[in-house]
Short mmCIF file of N, CA, C and O in Angstrom, two decimals:
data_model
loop_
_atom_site.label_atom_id
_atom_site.label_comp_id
_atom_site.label_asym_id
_atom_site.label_seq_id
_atom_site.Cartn_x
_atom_site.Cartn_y
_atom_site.Cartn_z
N UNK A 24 -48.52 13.33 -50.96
CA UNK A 24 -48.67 14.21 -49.82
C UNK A 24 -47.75 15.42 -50.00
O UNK A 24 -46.62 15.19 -50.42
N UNK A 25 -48.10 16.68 -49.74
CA UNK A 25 -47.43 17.64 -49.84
C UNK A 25 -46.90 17.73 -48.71
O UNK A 25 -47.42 17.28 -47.69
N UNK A 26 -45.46 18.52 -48.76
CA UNK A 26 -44.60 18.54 -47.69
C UNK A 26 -44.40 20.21 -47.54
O UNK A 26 -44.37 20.83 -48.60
N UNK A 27 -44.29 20.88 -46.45
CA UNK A 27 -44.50 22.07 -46.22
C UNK A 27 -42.88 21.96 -45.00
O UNK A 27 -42.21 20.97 -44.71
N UNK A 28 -42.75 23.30 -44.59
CA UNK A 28 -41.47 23.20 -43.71
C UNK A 28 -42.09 23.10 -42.33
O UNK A 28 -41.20 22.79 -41.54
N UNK A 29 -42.83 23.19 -41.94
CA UNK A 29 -43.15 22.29 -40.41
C UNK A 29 -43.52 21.11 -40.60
O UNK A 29 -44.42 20.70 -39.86
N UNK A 30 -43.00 20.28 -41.56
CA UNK A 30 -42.99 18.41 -42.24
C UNK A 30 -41.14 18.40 -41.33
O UNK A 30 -40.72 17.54 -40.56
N UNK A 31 -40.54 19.43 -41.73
CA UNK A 31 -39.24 19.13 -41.52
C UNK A 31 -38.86 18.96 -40.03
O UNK A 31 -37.95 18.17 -39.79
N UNK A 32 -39.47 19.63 -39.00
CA UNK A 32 -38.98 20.11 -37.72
C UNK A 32 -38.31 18.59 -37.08
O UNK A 32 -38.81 17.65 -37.70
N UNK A 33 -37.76 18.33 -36.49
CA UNK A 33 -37.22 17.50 -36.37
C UNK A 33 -36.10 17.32 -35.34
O UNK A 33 -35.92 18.18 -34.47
N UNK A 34 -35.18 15.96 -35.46
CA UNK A 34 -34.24 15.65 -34.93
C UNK A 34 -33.79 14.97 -36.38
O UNK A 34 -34.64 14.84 -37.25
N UNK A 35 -32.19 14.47 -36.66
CA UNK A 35 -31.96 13.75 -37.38
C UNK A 35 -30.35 13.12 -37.89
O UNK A 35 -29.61 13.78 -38.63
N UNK A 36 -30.13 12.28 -37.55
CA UNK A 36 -29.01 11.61 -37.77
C UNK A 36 -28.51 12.02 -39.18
O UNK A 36 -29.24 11.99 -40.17
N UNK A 37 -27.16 12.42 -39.20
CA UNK A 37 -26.69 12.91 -40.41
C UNK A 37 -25.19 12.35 -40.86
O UNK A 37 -24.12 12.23 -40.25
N UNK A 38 -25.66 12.02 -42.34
CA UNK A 38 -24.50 11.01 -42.56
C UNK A 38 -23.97 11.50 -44.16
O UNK A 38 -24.52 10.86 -45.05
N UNK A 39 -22.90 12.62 -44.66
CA UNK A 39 -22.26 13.10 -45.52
C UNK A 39 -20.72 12.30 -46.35
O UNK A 39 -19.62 12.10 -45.84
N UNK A 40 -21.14 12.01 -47.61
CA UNK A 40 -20.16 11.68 -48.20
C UNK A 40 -19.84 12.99 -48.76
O UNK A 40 -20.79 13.76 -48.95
N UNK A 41 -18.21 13.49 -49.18
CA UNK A 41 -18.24 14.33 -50.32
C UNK A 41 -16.83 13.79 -50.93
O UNK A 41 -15.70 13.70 -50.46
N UNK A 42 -17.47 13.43 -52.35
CA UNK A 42 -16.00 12.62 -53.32
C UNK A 42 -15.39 13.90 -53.90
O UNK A 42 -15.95 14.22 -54.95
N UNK A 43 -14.51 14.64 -53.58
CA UNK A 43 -13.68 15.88 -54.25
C UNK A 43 -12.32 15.35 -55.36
O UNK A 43 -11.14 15.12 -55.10
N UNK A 44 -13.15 15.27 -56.79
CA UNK A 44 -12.66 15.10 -58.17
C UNK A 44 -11.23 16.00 -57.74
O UNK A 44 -10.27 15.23 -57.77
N UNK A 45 -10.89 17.21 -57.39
CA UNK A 45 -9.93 17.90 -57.49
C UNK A 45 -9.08 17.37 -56.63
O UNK A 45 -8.14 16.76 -57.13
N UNK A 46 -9.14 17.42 -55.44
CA UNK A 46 -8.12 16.72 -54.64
C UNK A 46 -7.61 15.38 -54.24
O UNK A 46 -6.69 15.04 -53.51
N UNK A 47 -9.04 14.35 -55.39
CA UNK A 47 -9.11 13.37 -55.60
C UNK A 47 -8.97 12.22 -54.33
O UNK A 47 -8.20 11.26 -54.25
N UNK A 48 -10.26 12.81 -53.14
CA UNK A 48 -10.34 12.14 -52.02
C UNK A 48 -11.46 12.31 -51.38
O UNK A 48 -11.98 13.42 -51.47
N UNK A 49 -12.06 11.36 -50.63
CA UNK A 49 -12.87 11.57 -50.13
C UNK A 49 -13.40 11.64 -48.33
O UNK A 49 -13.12 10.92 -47.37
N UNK A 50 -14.12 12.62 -48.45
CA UNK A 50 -14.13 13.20 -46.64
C UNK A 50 -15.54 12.45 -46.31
O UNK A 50 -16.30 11.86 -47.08
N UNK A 51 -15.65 12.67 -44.87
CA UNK A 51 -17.30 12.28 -44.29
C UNK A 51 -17.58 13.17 -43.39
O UNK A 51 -16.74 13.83 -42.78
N UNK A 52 -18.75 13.21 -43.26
CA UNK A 52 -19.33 14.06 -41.61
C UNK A 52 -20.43 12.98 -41.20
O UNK A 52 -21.17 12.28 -41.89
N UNK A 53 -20.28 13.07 -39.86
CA UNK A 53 -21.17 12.13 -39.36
C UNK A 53 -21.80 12.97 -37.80
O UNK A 53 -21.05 13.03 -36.83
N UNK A 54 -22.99 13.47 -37.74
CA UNK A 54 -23.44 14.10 -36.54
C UNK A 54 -24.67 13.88 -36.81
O UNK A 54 -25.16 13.01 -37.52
N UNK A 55 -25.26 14.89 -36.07
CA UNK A 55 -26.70 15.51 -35.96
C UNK A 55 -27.60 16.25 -36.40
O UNK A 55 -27.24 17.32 -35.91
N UNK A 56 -28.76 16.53 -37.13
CA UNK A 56 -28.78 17.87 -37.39
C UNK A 56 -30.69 18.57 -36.21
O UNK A 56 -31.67 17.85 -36.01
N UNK A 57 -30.60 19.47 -35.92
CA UNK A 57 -31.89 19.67 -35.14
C UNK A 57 -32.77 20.50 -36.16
O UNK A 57 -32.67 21.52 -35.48
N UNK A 58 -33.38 20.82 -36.98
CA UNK A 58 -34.41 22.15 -37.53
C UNK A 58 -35.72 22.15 -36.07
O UNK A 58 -36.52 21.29 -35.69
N UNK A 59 -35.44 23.37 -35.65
CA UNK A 59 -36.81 24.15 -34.95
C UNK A 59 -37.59 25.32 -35.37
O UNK A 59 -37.17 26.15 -36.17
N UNK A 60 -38.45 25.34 -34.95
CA UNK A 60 -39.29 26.10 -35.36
C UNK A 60 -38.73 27.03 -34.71
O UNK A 60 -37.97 26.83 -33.76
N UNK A 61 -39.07 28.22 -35.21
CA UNK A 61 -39.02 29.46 -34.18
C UNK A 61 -39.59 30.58 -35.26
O UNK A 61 -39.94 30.28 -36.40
N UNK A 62 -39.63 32.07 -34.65
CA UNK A 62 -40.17 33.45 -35.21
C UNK A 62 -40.07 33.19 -36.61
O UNK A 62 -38.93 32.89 -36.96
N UNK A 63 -40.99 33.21 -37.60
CA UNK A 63 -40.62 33.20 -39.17
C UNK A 63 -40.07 32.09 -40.07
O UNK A 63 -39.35 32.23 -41.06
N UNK A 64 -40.60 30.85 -39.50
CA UNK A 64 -39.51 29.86 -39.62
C UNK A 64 -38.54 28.86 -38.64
O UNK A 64 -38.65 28.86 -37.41
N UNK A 65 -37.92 28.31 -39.13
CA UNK A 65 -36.99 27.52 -38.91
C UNK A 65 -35.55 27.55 -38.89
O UNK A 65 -35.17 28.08 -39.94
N UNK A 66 -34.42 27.15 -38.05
CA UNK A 66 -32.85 27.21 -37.23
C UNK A 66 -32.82 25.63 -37.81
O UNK A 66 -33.34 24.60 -37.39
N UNK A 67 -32.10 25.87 -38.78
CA UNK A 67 -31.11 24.20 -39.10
C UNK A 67 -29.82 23.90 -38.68
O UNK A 67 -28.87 24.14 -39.43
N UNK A 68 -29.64 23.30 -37.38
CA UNK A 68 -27.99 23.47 -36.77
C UNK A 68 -27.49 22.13 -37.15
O UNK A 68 -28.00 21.02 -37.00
N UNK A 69 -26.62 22.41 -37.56
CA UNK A 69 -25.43 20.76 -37.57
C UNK A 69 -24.62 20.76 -36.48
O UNK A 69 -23.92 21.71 -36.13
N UNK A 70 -24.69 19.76 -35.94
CA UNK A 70 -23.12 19.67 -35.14
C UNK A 70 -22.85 18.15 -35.22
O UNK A 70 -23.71 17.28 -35.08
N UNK A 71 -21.08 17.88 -35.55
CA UNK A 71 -20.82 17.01 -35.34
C UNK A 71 -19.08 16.58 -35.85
O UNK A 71 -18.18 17.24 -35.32
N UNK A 72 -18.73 15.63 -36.75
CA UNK A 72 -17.27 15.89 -36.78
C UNK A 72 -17.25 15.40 -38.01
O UNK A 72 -17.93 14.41 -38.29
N UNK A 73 -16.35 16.12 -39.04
CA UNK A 73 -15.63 15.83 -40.30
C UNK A 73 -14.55 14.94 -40.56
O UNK A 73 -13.72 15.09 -39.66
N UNK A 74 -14.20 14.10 -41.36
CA UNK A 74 -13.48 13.22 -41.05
C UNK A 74 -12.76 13.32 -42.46
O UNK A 74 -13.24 13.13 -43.58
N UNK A 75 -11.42 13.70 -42.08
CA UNK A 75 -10.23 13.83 -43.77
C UNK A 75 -9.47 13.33 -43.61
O UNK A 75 -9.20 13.57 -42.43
N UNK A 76 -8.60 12.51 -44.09
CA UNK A 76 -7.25 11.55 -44.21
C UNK A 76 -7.28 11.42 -42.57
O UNK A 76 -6.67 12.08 -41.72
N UNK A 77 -8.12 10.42 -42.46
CA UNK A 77 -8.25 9.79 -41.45
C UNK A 77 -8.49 10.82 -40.24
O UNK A 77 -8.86 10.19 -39.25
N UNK A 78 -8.42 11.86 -40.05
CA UNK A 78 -8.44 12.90 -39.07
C UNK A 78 -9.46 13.44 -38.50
O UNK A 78 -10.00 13.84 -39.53
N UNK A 79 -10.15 13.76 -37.69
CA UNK A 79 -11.75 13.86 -37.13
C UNK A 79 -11.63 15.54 -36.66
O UNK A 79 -10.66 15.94 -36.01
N UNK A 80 -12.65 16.39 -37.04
CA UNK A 80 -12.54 17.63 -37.04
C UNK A 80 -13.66 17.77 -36.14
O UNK A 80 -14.21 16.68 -35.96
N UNK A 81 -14.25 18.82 -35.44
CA UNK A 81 -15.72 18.83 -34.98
C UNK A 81 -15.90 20.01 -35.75
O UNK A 81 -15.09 20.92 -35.92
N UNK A 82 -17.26 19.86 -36.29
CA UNK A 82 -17.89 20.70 -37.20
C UNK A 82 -19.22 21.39 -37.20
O UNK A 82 -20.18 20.69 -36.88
N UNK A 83 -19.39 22.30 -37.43
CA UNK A 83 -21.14 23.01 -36.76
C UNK A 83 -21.79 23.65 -37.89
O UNK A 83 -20.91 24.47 -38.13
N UNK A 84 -22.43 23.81 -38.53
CA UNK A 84 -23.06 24.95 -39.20
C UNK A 84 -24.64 24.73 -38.80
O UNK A 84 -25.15 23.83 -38.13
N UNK A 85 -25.41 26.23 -39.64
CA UNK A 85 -25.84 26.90 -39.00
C UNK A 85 -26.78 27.37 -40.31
O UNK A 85 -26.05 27.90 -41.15
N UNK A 86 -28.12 27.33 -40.72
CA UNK A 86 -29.22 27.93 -41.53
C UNK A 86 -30.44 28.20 -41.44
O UNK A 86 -31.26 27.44 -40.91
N UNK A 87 -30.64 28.98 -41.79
CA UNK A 87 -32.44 29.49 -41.26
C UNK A 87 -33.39 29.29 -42.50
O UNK A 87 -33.10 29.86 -43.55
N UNK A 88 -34.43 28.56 -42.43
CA UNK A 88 -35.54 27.95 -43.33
C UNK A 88 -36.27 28.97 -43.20
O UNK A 88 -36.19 29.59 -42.14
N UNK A 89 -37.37 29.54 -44.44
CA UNK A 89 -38.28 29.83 -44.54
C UNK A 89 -39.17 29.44 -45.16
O UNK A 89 -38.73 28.84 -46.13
N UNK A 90 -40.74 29.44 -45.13
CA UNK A 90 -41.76 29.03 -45.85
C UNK A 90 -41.49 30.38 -46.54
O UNK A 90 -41.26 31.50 -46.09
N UNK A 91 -41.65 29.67 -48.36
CA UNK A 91 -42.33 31.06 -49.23
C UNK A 91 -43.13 30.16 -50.18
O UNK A 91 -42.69 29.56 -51.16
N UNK A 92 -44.83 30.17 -49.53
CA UNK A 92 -45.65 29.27 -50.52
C UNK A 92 -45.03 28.29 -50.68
O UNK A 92 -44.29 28.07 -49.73
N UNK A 93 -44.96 27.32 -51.72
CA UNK A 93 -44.80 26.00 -51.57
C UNK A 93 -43.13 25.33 -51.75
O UNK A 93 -42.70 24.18 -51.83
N UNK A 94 -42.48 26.74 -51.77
CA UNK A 94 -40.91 26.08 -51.69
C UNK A 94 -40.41 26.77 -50.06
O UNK A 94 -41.17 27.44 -49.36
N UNK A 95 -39.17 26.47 -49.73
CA UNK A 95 -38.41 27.02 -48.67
C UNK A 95 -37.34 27.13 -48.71
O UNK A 95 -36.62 26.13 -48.71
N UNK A 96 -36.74 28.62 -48.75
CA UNK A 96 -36.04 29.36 -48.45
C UNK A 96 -35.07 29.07 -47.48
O UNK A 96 -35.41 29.04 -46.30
N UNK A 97 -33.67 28.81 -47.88
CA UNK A 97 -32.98 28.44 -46.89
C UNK A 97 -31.95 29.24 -47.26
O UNK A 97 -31.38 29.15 -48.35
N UNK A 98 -31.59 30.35 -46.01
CA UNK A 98 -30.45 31.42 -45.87
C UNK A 98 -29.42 31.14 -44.91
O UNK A 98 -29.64 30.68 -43.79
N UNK A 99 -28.22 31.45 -45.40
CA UNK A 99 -27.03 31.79 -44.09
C UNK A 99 -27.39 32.21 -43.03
O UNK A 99 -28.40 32.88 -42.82
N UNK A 100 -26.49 31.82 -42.17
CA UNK A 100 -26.64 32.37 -40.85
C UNK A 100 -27.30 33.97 -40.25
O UNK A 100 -28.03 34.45 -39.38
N UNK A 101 -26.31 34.38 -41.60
CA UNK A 101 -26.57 35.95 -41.14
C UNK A 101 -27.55 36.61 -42.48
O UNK A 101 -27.40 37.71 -43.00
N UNK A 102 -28.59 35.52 -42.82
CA UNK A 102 -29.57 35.99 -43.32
C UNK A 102 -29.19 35.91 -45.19
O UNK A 102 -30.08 35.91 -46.04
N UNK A 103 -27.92 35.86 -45.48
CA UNK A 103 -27.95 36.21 -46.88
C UNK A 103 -28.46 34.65 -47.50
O UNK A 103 -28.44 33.52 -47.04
N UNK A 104 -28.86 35.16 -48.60
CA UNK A 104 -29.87 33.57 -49.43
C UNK A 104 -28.74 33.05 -50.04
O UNK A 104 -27.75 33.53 -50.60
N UNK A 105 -29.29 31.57 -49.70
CA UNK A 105 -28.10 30.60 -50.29
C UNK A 105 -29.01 29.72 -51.52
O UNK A 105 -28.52 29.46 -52.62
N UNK A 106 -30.50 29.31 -51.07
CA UNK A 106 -31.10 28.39 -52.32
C UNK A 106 -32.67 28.31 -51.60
O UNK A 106 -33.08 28.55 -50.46
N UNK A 107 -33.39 27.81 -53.00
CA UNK A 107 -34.45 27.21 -52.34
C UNK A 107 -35.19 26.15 -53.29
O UNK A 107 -35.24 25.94 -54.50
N UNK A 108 -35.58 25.75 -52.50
CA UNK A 108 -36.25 24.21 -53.10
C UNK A 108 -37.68 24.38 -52.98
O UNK A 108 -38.29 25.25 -52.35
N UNK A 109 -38.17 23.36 -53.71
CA UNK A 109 -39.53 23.05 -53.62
C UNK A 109 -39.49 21.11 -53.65
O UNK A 109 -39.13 20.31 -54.52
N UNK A 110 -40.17 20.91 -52.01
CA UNK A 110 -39.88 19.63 -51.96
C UNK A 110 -40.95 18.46 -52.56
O UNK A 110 -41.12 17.32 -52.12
N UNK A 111 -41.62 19.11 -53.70
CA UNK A 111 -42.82 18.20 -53.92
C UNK A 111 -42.02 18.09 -55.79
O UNK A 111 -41.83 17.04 -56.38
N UNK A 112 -41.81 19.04 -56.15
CA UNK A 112 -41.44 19.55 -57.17
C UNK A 112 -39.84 18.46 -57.75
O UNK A 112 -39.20 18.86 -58.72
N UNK A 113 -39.53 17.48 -57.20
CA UNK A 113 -38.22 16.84 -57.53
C UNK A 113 -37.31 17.47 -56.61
O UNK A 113 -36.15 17.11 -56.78
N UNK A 114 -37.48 18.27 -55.73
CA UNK A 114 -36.71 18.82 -54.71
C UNK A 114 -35.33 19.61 -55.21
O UNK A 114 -34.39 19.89 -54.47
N UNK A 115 -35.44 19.89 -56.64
CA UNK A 115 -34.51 20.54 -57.26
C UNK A 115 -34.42 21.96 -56.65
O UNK A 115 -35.18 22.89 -56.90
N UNK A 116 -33.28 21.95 -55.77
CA UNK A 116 -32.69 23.58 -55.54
C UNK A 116 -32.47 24.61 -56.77
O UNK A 116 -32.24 24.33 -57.95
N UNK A 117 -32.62 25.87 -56.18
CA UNK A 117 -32.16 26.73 -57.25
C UNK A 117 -30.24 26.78 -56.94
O UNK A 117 -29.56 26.59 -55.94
N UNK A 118 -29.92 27.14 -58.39
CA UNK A 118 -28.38 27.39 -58.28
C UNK A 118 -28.62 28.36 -57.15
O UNK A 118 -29.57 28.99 -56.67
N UNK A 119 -26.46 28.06 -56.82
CA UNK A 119 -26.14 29.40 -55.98
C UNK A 119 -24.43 29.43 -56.55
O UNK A 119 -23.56 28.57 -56.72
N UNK A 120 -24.51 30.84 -56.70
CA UNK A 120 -22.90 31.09 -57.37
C UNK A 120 -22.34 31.39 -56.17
O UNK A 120 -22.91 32.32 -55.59
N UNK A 121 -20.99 30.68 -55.34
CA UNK A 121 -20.59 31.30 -54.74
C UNK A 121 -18.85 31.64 -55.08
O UNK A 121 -18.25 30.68 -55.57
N UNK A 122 -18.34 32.42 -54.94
CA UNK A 122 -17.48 33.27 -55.97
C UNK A 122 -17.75 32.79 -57.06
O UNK A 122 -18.79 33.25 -57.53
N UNK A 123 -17.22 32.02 -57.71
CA UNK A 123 -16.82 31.53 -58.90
C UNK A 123 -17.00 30.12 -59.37
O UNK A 123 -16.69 29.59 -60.43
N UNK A 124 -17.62 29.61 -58.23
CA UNK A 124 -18.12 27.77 -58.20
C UNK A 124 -19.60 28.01 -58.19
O UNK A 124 -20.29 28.85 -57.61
N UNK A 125 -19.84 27.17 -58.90
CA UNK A 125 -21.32 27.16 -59.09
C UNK A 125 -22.00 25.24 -58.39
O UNK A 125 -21.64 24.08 -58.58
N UNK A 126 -23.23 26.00 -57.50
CA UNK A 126 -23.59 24.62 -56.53
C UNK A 126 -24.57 24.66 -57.80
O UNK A 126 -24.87 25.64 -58.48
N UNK A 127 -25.17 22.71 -57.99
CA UNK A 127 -26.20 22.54 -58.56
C UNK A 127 -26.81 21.55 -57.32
O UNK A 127 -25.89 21.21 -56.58
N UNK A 128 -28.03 21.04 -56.94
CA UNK A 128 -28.45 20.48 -55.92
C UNK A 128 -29.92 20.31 -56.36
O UNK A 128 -30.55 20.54 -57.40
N UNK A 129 -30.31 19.63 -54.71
CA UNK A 129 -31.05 18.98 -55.00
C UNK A 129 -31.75 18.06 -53.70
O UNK A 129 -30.94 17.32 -53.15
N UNK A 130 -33.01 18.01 -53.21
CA UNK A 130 -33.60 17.39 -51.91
C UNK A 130 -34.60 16.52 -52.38
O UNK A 130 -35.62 16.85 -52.97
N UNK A 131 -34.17 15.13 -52.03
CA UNK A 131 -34.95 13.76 -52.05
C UNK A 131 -35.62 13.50 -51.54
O UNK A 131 -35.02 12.75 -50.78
N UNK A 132 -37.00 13.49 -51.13
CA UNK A 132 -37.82 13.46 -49.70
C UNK A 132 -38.62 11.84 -50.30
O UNK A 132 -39.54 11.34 -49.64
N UNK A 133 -38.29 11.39 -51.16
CA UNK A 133 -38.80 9.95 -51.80
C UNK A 133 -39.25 8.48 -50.67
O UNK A 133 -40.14 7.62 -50.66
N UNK A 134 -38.00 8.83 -49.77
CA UNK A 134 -38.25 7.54 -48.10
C UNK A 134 -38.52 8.58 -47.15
O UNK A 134 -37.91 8.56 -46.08
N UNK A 135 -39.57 9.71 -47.46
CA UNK A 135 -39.99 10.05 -45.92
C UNK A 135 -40.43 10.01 -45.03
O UNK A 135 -41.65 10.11 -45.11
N UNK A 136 -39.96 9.89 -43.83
CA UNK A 136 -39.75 10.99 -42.93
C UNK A 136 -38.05 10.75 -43.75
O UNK A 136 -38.18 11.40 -44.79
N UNK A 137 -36.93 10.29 -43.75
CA UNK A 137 -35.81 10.21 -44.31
C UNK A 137 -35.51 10.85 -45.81
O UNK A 137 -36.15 10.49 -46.79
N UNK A 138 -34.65 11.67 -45.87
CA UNK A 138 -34.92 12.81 -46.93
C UNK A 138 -32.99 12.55 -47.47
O UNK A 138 -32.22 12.00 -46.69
N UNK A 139 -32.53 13.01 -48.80
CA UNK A 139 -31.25 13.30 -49.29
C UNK A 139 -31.22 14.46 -49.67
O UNK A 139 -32.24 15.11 -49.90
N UNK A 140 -29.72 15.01 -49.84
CA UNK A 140 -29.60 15.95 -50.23
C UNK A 140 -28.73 16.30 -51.04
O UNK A 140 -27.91 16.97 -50.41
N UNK A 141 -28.34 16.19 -52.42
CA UNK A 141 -26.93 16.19 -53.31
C UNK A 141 -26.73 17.75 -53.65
O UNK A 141 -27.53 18.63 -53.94
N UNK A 142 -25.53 17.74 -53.53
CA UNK A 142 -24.65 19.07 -54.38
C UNK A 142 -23.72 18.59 -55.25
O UNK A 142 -23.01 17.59 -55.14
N UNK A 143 -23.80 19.49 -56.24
CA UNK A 143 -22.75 18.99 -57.36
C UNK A 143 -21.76 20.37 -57.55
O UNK A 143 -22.33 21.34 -58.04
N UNK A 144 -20.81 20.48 -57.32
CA UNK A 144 -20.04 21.65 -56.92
C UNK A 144 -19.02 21.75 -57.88
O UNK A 144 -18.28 20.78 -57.97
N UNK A 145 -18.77 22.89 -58.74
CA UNK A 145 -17.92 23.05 -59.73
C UNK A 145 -17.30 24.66 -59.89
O UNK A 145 -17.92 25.70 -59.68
N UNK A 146 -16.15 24.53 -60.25
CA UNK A 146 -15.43 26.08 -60.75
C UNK A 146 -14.11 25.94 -60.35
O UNK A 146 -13.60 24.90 -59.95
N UNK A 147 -13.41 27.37 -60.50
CA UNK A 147 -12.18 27.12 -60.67
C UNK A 147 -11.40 27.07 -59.02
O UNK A 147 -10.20 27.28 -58.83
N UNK A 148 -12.26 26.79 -58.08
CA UNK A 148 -11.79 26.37 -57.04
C UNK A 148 -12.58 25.11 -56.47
O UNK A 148 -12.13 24.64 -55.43
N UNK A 149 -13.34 24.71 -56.84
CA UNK A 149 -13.99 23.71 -56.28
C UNK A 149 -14.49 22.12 -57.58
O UNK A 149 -14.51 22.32 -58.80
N UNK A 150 -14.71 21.22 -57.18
CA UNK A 150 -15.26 20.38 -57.99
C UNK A 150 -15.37 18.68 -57.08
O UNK A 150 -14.65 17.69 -57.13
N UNK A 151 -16.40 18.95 -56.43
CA UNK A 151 -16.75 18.03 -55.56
C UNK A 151 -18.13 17.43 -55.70
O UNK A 151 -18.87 18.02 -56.48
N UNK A 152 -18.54 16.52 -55.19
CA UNK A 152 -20.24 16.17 -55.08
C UNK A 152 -20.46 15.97 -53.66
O UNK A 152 -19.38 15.76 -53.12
N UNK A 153 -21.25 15.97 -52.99
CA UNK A 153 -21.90 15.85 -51.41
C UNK A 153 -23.08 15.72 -51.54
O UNK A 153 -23.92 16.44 -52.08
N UNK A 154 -23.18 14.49 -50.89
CA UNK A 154 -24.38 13.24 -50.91
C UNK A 154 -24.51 12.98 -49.11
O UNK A 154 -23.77 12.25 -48.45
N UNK A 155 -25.96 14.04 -48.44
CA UNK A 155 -25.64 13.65 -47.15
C UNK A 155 -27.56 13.16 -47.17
O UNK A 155 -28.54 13.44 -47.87
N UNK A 156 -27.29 12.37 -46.05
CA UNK A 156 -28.51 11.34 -45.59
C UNK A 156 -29.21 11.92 -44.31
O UNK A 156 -28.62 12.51 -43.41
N UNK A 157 -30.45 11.69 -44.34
CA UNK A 157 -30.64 12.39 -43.01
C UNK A 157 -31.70 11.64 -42.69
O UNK A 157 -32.66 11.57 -43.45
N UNK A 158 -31.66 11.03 -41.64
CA UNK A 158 -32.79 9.43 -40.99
C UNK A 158 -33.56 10.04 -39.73
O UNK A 158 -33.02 10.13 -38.63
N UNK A 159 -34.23 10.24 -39.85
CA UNK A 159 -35.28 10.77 -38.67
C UNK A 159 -35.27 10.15 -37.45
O UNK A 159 -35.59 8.96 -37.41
N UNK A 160 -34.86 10.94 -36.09
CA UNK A 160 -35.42 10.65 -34.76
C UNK A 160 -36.04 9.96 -34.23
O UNK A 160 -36.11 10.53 -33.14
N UNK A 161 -36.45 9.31 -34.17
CA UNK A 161 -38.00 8.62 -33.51
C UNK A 161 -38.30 9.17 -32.06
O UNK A 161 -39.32 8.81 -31.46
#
């Protein structure tokens, strides 16, 4: 079955490991995430709380989906492009350099409606992996 970005709209329980090789520890996020439809697309909001040496943060972000033909476009808040995938395709993201760390990634849609999402994060400030889960609403 092909998956298109109104497959995604949703509600969805969100559950983030990220093991950071450099600081040699590992954090969680555990919230929500909503994608809606709206003008041109789709609003992917997170909200919920980060959790580091034991400490609970509340945490939000914020991305806008687009359909382009059979992949989707997913930009920053304020519009600049961060990656895009094609979710039929192995769900392999395109790179994104940001300064000097380079994301490699990647979207699992294999148990869907329940989808993954890995980053493999490297450079001379970063070197982490983030493995987050996302279990559908009912």
């Amino acid at each position: 079955m092909t998956r298109h970005l109104a497959d995604f709209i949703g509600t969805y329980d969100v559950n983030r490991v990220i093991d950071d090789a450099r600081a040699g520890g590992q954090s969680r996020f555990e919230g929500h995430a909503v994608i809606a439809a709206e003008a041109g697309g789709a609003r992917y909001t997170e909200n919920g709380h980060l959790i580091m040496n034991d400490q609970r943060f509340v945490a939000q972000r914020s991305y806008l989906w687009h359909a382009n033909g059979l992949r989707i476009d997913v930009l920053f808040e304020d519009g600049c492009a961060f990656h895009d995938f094609d979710p039929e395709q192995g769900g392999q993201a395109t790179e994104h350099l940001c300064g000097q760390d380079m994301y490699h990634g990647g979207y699992d849609v294999a148990e869907w409606p329940n989808w993954v999402v890995t980053w493999d994060v490297s450079g001379p400030r970063k070197h982490y992996r983030s493995v987050t889960r996302y279990v559908h609403q009912t």
